[in-house]
Short mmCIF file of C-alpha atoms in Angstrom, two decimals:
data_model
loop_
_atom_site.label_atom_id
_atom_site.label_comp_id
_atom_site.label_asym_id
_atom_site.label_seq_id
_atom_site.Cartn_x
_atom_site.Cartn_y
_atom_site.Cartn_z
CA MET X 1 6.63 -74.08 16.36
CA PRO X 2 3.43 -72.12 15.71
CA LEU X 3 3.80 -68.60 14.40
CA PRO X 4 2.80 -65.94 16.95
CA ARG X 5 -0.43 -64.16 16.05
CA VAL X 6 0.63 -60.86 17.58
CA THR X 7 4.20 -59.76 18.30
CA ALA X 8 5.50 -56.86 20.37
CA THR X 9 9.04 -56.15 19.23
CA VAL X 10 11.02 -54.07 21.74
CA ASP X 11 14.07 -52.25 20.43
CA LEU X 12 16.45 -51.98 23.38
CA SER X 13 18.79 -49.70 21.45
CA ALA X 14 15.89 -47.23 21.26
CA VAL X 15 15.51 -47.42 25.05
CA ARG X 16 19.21 -46.63 25.47
CA HIS X 17 18.91 -43.77 22.97
CA ASN X 18 15.98 -42.34 24.93
CA LEU X 19 18.00 -42.47 28.14
CA GLN X 20 20.62 -40.36 26.40
CA ARG X 21 17.92 -37.86 25.42
CA VAL X 22 16.89 -37.68 29.10
CA ARG X 23 20.49 -36.80 29.96
CA GLU X 24 20.54 -34.13 27.27
CA PHE X 25 17.42 -32.54 28.79
CA ALA X 26 18.81 -32.75 32.34
CA PRO X 27 22.60 -33.03 32.13
CA GLN X 28 23.19 -32.13 35.79
CA SER X 29 20.67 -34.62 37.22
CA LYS X 30 20.93 -38.25 38.17
CA VAL X 31 18.39 -40.49 36.43
CA MET X 32 15.97 -42.80 38.23
CA ALA X 33 14.30 -44.76 35.43
CA ALA X 34 10.67 -45.71 36.06
CA ILE X 35 10.27 -49.37 35.11
CA LYS X 36 7.16 -50.09 37.15
CA ALA X 37 4.29 -52.03 35.55
CA ASP X 38 6.74 -54.34 33.77
CA ALA X 39 8.57 -51.33 32.30
CA TYR X 40 5.31 -49.85 31.04
CA GLY X 41 4.53 -53.14 29.33
CA HIS X 42 7.94 -53.41 27.63
CA GLY X 43 9.46 -56.06 29.90
CA ALA X 44 11.12 -54.96 33.13
CA VAL X 45 14.08 -57.35 33.12
CA PRO X 46 15.31 -56.80 29.55
CA VAL X 47 14.71 -53.05 29.80
CA ALA X 48 16.51 -52.87 33.16
CA ARG X 49 19.48 -54.75 31.77
CA ALA X 50 19.69 -52.40 28.79
CA LEU X 51 19.47 -49.31 30.98
CA ALA X 52 21.94 -50.69 33.51
CA GLU X 53 24.43 -51.30 30.69
CA ALA X 54 23.89 -47.67 29.66
CA GLY X 55 24.77 -46.50 33.17
CA VAL X 56 21.40 -45.44 34.57
CA ASP X 57 21.73 -44.32 38.19
CA ALA X 58 18.68 -46.06 39.70
CA PHE X 59 15.35 -47.67 38.97
CA ALA X 60 11.89 -46.88 40.33
CA VAL X 61 9.25 -49.58 40.74
CA ALA X 62 5.85 -49.47 42.39
CA CYS X 63 6.21 -52.28 44.91
CA LEU X 64 8.36 -54.97 46.45
CA GLU X 65 7.13 -57.68 44.08
CA GLU X 66 8.46 -55.74 41.08
CA ALA X 67 11.81 -55.17 42.80
CA VAL X 68 12.18 -58.86 43.68
CA THR X 69 11.76 -59.75 40.00
CA LEU X 70 14.68 -57.49 39.14
CA ARG X 71 16.93 -58.73 41.94
CA ASP X 72 16.14 -62.35 41.05
CA ALA X 73 17.28 -61.55 37.50
CA GLY X 74 20.62 -60.29 38.82
CA ILE X 75 19.91 -56.56 38.51
CA ALA X 76 22.20 -54.90 41.08
CA THR X 77 21.38 -51.26 40.29
CA ARG X 78 19.73 -49.13 42.98
CA ILE X 79 15.95 -49.65 43.16
CA ALA X 80 13.42 -47.35 44.86
CA LEU X 81 9.98 -48.59 45.95
CA LEU X 82 7.67 -45.71 45.01
CA GLU X 83 4.75 -46.97 47.12
CA GLY X 84 7.00 -48.03 49.96
CA VAL X 85 6.40 -51.17 51.99
CA LEU X 86 3.16 -52.53 53.41
CA SER X 87 4.40 -54.58 56.36
CA ALA X 88 7.36 -55.22 58.62
CA GLU X 89 8.05 -58.39 56.63
CA GLU X 90 8.26 -56.39 53.42
CA ALA X 91 10.53 -53.85 55.11
CA GLU X 92 12.90 -56.57 56.27
CA GLU X 93 13.03 -58.11 52.80
CA ALA X 94 13.58 -54.68 51.25
CA ALA X 95 16.53 -54.16 53.59
CA GLN X 96 17.98 -57.56 52.71
CA LEU X 97 17.69 -56.75 49.00
CA GLU X 98 19.24 -53.31 49.53
CA LEU X 99 16.16 -51.54 48.20
CA GLU X 100 15.33 -47.88 48.83
CA ILE X 101 12.00 -47.36 50.56
CA VAL X 102 9.87 -44.33 49.79
CA ILE X 103 8.00 -43.29 52.95
CA HIS X 104 4.83 -41.38 52.10
CA ASP X 105 2.61 -41.67 55.18
CA ARG X 106 2.78 -41.55 58.96
CA TRP X 107 1.79 -45.24 59.33
CA GLN X 108 4.76 -46.25 57.20
CA LEU X 109 7.07 -44.13 59.31
CA GLU X 110 5.76 -45.83 62.45
CA LEU X 111 6.04 -49.27 60.87
CA LEU X 112 9.69 -48.74 59.94
CA ALA X 113 10.48 -47.21 63.33
CA SER X 114 9.16 -50.37 65.00
CA LEU X 115 11.77 -52.56 63.32
CA PRO X 116 14.79 -53.71 65.32
CA PRO X 117 17.02 -50.66 65.84
CA ARG X 118 19.95 -52.15 63.96
CA THR X 119 17.93 -52.77 60.77
CA PRO X 120 19.69 -50.73 58.05
CA LEU X 121 17.26 -48.87 55.81
CA SER X 122 17.71 -46.61 52.80
CA VAL X 123 14.79 -44.20 52.64
CA TRP X 124 13.25 -41.43 50.59
CA PHE X 125 10.58 -39.12 51.99
CA LYS X 126 7.70 -38.26 49.67
CA LEU X 127 6.08 -34.86 50.14
CA ASP X 128 2.72 -33.76 48.77
CA SER X 129 3.20 -30.43 47.02
CA GLY X 130 -0.34 -30.30 45.68
CA MET X 131 -1.21 -33.45 43.74
CA HIS X 132 -2.90 -34.93 46.84
CA ARG X 133 -2.24 -38.54 46.01
CA LEU X 134 0.68 -39.71 48.16
CA GLY X 135 3.02 -37.82 50.45
CA PHE X 136 3.40 -35.97 53.74
CA PRO X 137 2.27 -32.34 53.94
CA LEU X 138 5.15 -30.01 53.09
CA SER X 139 4.93 -28.53 56.59
CA GLU X 140 6.05 -31.87 58.07
CA ALA X 141 9.47 -31.81 56.40
CA PRO X 142 11.27 -30.58 59.57
CA ALA X 143 9.61 -33.29 61.68
CA LEU X 144 10.62 -35.93 59.14
CA GLN X 145 14.17 -34.65 59.24
CA ALA X 146 14.11 -35.00 63.02
CA ALA X 147 12.72 -38.54 62.78
CA LEU X 148 15.53 -39.41 60.40
CA LEU X 149 18.20 -38.08 62.75
CA ALA X 150 16.76 -40.21 65.54
CA ARG X 151 17.37 -43.40 63.56
CA GLN X 152 21.10 -44.02 63.26
CA ASN X 153 20.71 -46.91 60.82
CA TRP X 154 18.52 -44.99 58.38
CA CYS X 155 20.28 -43.57 55.33
CA LEU X 156 18.46 -40.71 53.59
CA GLN X 157 18.49 -40.97 49.79
CA GLY X 158 16.42 -37.86 49.19
CA TRP X 159 13.11 -36.03 49.09
CA ILE X 160 10.51 -36.67 46.36
CA THR X 161 7.43 -34.87 45.15
CA HIS X 162 5.24 -35.43 42.10
CA LEU X 163 3.73 -32.97 39.62
CA ALA X 164 0.05 -33.21 38.70
CA CYS X 165 -0.03 -31.04 35.55
CA ALA X 166 3.52 -31.06 34.18
CA ASP X 167 2.25 -31.89 30.69
CA ASP X 168 0.74 -28.38 30.53
CA ARG X 169 3.55 -25.91 29.81
CA ASP X 170 1.37 -23.04 31.05
CA SER X 171 0.20 -24.72 34.24
CA VAL X 172 -0.10 -22.35 37.17
CA MET X 173 -0.40 -25.38 39.42
CA THR X 174 2.97 -26.76 38.35
CA SER X 175 4.70 -23.47 39.07
CA ALA X 176 3.00 -23.36 42.45
CA GLN X 177 4.01 -26.94 43.29
CA ILE X 178 7.67 -26.36 42.45
CA THR X 179 7.75 -23.08 44.37
CA ALA X 180 6.08 -24.63 47.42
CA PHE X 181 8.40 -27.65 47.41
CA ASP X 182 11.49 -25.46 47.08
CA ALA X 183 10.33 -23.26 49.95
CA ALA X 184 9.63 -26.23 52.22
CA MET X 185 13.08 -27.67 51.45
CA ALA X 186 15.00 -24.41 51.89
CA ASP X 187 16.59 -25.41 55.20
CA ILE X 188 16.39 -29.20 54.79
CA PRO X 189 19.47 -31.10 53.59
CA GLY X 190 19.37 -33.99 51.12
CA PRO X 191 18.91 -34.60 47.39
CA ARG X 192 15.65 -33.57 45.73
CA SER X 193 13.56 -35.21 42.98
CA ILE X 194 10.66 -33.47 41.25
CA ALA X 195 10.46 -34.17 37.54
CA ASN X 196 8.78 -37.04 35.74
CA SER X 197 9.07 -37.18 31.92
CA ALA X 198 6.82 -34.17 31.34
CA GLY X 199 8.47 -32.26 34.17
CA LEU X 200 11.98 -32.66 32.85
CA ILE X 201 10.90 -31.84 29.28
CA ALA X 202 8.79 -28.76 30.00
CA TRP X 203 9.92 -27.40 33.38
CA PRO X 204 13.66 -26.64 33.67
CA GLN X 205 13.23 -25.67 37.35
CA ALA X 206 12.11 -29.26 38.04
CA ARG X 207 15.42 -30.69 36.82
CA VAL X 208 17.00 -30.95 40.24
CA ASP X 209 19.29 -33.58 41.78
CA TRP X 210 17.25 -36.50 40.43
CA VAL X 211 14.79 -36.84 37.54
CA ARG X 212 12.40 -39.77 37.20
CA PRO X 213 11.61 -40.39 33.51
CA GLY X 214 9.12 -43.06 32.58
CA LEU X 215 7.16 -42.75 29.36
CA MET X 216 9.87 -40.96 27.40
CA LEU X 217 12.28 -43.84 27.97
CA TYR X 218 9.96 -45.93 25.82
CA GLY X 219 9.90 -43.35 23.03
CA ALA X 220 6.50 -41.76 23.58
CA SER X 221 5.81 -38.13 24.34
CA PRO X 222 3.99 -37.13 27.53
CA MET X 223 3.15 -33.74 26.03
CA PRO X 224 -0.28 -33.34 24.37
CA GLY X 225 -0.21 -32.74 20.64
CA THR X 226 3.28 -34.16 20.17
CA VAL X 227 4.83 -37.54 19.46
CA GLY X 228 8.14 -38.92 20.58
CA SER X 229 10.00 -38.06 17.40
CA ASP X 230 9.19 -34.39 17.99
CA LEU X 231 11.40 -34.66 21.08
CA GLY X 232 14.15 -36.70 19.48
CA LEU X 233 12.88 -39.95 21.00
CA LYS X 234 12.71 -43.33 19.28
CA PRO X 235 9.71 -45.63 19.75
CA ALA X 236 10.82 -48.77 21.54
CA MET X 237 7.80 -50.96 20.82
CA THR X 238 6.28 -52.17 17.57
CA VAL X 239 3.10 -54.24 17.82
CA ALA X 240 2.22 -56.21 14.71
CA SER X 241 -0.02 -58.98 13.44
CA ARG X 242 -0.85 -60.16 9.92
CA LEU X 243 -3.63 -60.32 7.37
CA ILE X 244 -5.34 -63.70 7.58
CA ALA X 245 -8.08 -63.10 4.97
CA VAL X 246 -8.97 -60.72 2.15
CA HIS X 247 -12.54 -60.54 0.85
CA GLU X 248 -14.45 -58.76 -1.88
CA VAL X 249 -17.55 -57.34 -0.20
CA PRO X 250 -20.48 -55.95 -2.27
CA ALA X 251 -21.72 -52.39 -1.96
CA GLY X 252 -24.34 -52.00 0.76
CA ASP X 253 -23.23 -55.05 2.76
CA THR X 254 -22.13 -54.63 6.34
CA VAL X 255 -18.90 -55.67 8.06
CA GLY X 256 -18.46 -56.97 11.60
CA TYR X 257 -20.58 -57.24 14.73
CA GLY X 258 -23.67 -55.08 14.79
CA GLY X 259 -23.36 -54.24 11.10
CA THR X 260 -22.04 -50.82 12.05
CA TYR X 261 -19.98 -50.39 8.87
CA ILE X 262 -21.85 -50.31 5.55
CA CYS X 263 -19.68 -50.69 2.43
CA PRO X 264 -20.17 -47.56 0.28
CA GLU X 265 -19.11 -49.52 -2.82
CA ALA X 266 -17.81 -52.96 -3.74
CA MET X 267 -14.54 -53.13 -1.84
CA ARG X 268 -11.70 -55.29 -0.59
CA VAL X 269 -11.80 -55.93 3.16
CA GLY X 270 -8.89 -57.41 5.08
CA VAL X 271 -9.09 -59.38 8.32
CA VAL X 272 -6.24 -58.95 10.83
CA ALA X 273 -5.49 -61.51 13.56
CA VAL X 274 -5.61 -59.18 16.55
CA GLY X 275 -8.37 -57.97 18.85
CA TYR X 276 -9.31 -56.79 22.29
CA ALA X 277 -8.20 -60.10 23.85
CA ASP X 278 -4.68 -59.08 22.80
CA GLY X 279 -5.01 -55.58 24.21
CA VAL X 280 -6.30 -53.62 21.21
CA HIS X 281 -8.92 -51.24 22.53
CA ARG X 282 -12.45 -52.21 21.54
CA ILE X 283 -13.32 -48.53 21.42
CA LEU X 284 -11.05 -47.92 18.39
CA PRO X 285 -13.47 -46.50 15.82
CA THR X 286 -13.80 -46.84 12.09
CA GLY X 287 -11.06 -44.68 10.59
CA ALA X 288 -8.34 -45.49 13.11
CA PRO X 289 -5.21 -46.41 11.11
CA VAL X 290 -2.98 -49.46 10.88
CA LEU X 291 0.09 -49.88 8.69
CA ILE X 292 0.33 -52.41 5.87
CA GLN X 293 3.28 -52.26 3.48
CA GLU X 294 4.20 -48.95 5.17
CA GLN X 295 0.88 -47.45 4.10
CA ARG X 296 -1.94 -46.40 6.41
CA VAL X 297 -5.28 -48.10 5.95
CA PRO X 298 -8.32 -47.56 8.18
CA ILE X 299 -10.00 -49.97 10.53
CA ILE X 300 -13.68 -50.52 9.67
CA GLY X 301 -16.41 -51.89 11.89
CA ARG X 302 -16.06 -53.03 15.46
CA VAL X 303 -12.94 -54.47 17.04
CA SER X 304 -13.66 -58.13 17.88
CA MET X 305 -12.06 -60.37 20.50
CA ASP X 306 -9.50 -61.83 18.07
CA MET X 307 -9.85 -59.83 14.85
CA ILE X 308 -10.18 -56.42 13.27
CA THR X 309 -11.24 -55.58 9.73
CA VAL X 310 -9.59 -52.99 7.50
CA ASP X 311 -10.43 -51.13 4.32
CA LEU X 312 -8.00 -52.20 1.55
CA ARG X 313 -9.35 -50.04 -1.27
CA SER X 314 -6.22 -47.87 -1.19
CA LEU X 315 -3.92 -50.91 -1.11
CA PRO X 316 -5.10 -53.35 -3.80
CA GLN X 317 -1.82 -55.32 -3.67
CA ALA X 318 -2.35 -56.31 -0.02
CA ALA X 319 -2.41 -60.07 0.47
CA VAL X 320 -2.86 -62.73 3.11
CA GLY X 321 0.29 -62.95 5.21
CA ASP X 322 1.16 -59.26 5.01
CA ALA X 323 2.40 -57.75 8.26
CA VAL X 324 0.04 -55.28 9.95
CA THR X 325 1.48 -52.74 12.39
CA LEU X 326 -0.82 -51.57 15.16
CA TRP X 327 1.71 -49.03 16.43
CA GLY X 328 5.44 -48.43 16.10
CA PRO X 329 7.73 -46.46 13.78
CA GLY X 330 5.55 -44.74 11.20
CA LEU X 331 2.43 -44.99 13.36
CA PRO X 332 3.07 -43.45 16.80
CA ALA X 333 1.42 -45.00 19.83
CA GLU X 334 0.38 -41.49 20.87
CA GLU X 335 -1.73 -41.17 17.70
CA VAL X 336 -3.36 -44.58 18.14
CA ALA X 337 -4.08 -43.74 21.78
CA THR X 338 -5.85 -40.55 20.70
CA TRP X 339 -8.14 -42.57 18.43
CA ALA X 340 -8.92 -44.81 21.42
CA GLY X 341 -9.54 -41.88 23.75
CA THR X 342 -6.70 -42.92 26.04
CA LEU X 343 -2.95 -42.51 26.56
CA SER X 344 0.00 -44.42 25.17
CA TYR X 345 0.69 -45.59 28.74
CA GLU X 346 -2.49 -47.65 28.60
CA LEU X 347 -1.72 -49.08 25.17
CA PHE X 348 1.65 -50.34 26.36
CA CYS X 349 0.43 -51.70 29.68
CA GLY X 350 -2.75 -53.18 28.19
CA LEU X 351 -1.15 -55.86 26.04
CA THR X 352 -2.13 -59.31 27.24
CA ASN X 353 -0.22 -62.55 27.70
CA ARG X 354 -1.39 -63.67 24.25
CA VAL X 355 1.15 -61.27 22.75
CA HIS X 356 4.59 -62.70 21.95
CA TYR X 357 7.50 -60.44 22.96
CA ARG X 358 10.82 -60.32 21.16
CA TYR X 359 13.82 -58.11 21.94
CA VAL X 360 16.25 -56.68 19.43
#
C-alpha cells in the first residue's frame, strides 16, 4: 500500500471532550451539534457516532443530503435541517427519515402546508432577529404560531434565531438581537435556540433551551485573538505531511515559483509534500509556520500545487521522512488561518479528497 502524502488525523476523544466543555458553558441547555459540511471537514459519520455515544441531544446539518448520509450510516439521533427542504419530495423523505425541518420562509411554509394533511412533520421556525440571512421577521411569530395550530400533524420542536456578531463580546448588535428575539417570543410557547459557539461562550443570555455549537466541538475558538486551548478545548484535527527533500541552497539564490524568496545566506531548504491541491492556502506567506520535530520552522517562497518549501536553518537535524505538521496540537489552526487571512472553518472545510483521513 502506498504511504499517504497528507494525513488528517481526527481525535474523536477530543470531540467528546469538547462536547463536555459545551455542557460546562451551558449546563441547563440541550445541545444540537452542528455537523454540517461533513462535520466542518472532520467526517460527519465518525464525528456523529462519537457525539451520539457521548449523549448529544441532536444534530444540525445544512440539507437533506447531509442528513441522508447520517441515517444511511445508522445514526438515529435527532437531526435538524437548518436550510429546510426545497421540494415536496424532500419534505416527504424528511418525514420518512424522522428529520426536523427548519422553516425559514413563507414559500417553505406553503410548500409544507400543501402536503397531504396526515403527513407528520417535526418543525422548527427560524426568525430573523437582525442578521438578515434566513428567517421570518420577528413580527410574524404570532402568525406562525397560528399556522402551527392549524396543522394537527405538525410537531413544534422550537424557535431558532442566529447571531451575526457573537464573536464580539462588546457587540451592541448582539445585545439588540437577543433582546428583540426575547421580546417577540414573550407570549409564544415552545423551546428557544439562539447561541452558536461564540454565542454560548460569550453571551450567557443566549444560553437558552438549546445551544448549537459548531466550531468549538472541533477544538477551535470562534473568538478573535484566542485559540481553543484558551477555552479548555482540545484540537480534534492534525494535518501532517513529510519532508521529501532537503537541499543546500547558496546565498542569493531564489526558491520556488516567481523567485519571490531570496536566500540571505547559504541555507538548508526542506521540501514538504503538500500544497494547494491538498487544501493548503496558496496565500500562506513566507514566515507562516509548520512544525517539524515539535519545532516551528517558517515556510519560504510560494505554496505550489503539491509542495511547500521551508527554512531549516534553525533545525539542522531535520531529514527526509520527518513528519511536518500543518496544524494541530502545538500549532493551532486559528493561528495558521490568521497567516492565510481566513478562518479555521475554511482550513478544515478546504481539505481535498487527496488527503487521507484516519480516526483515533
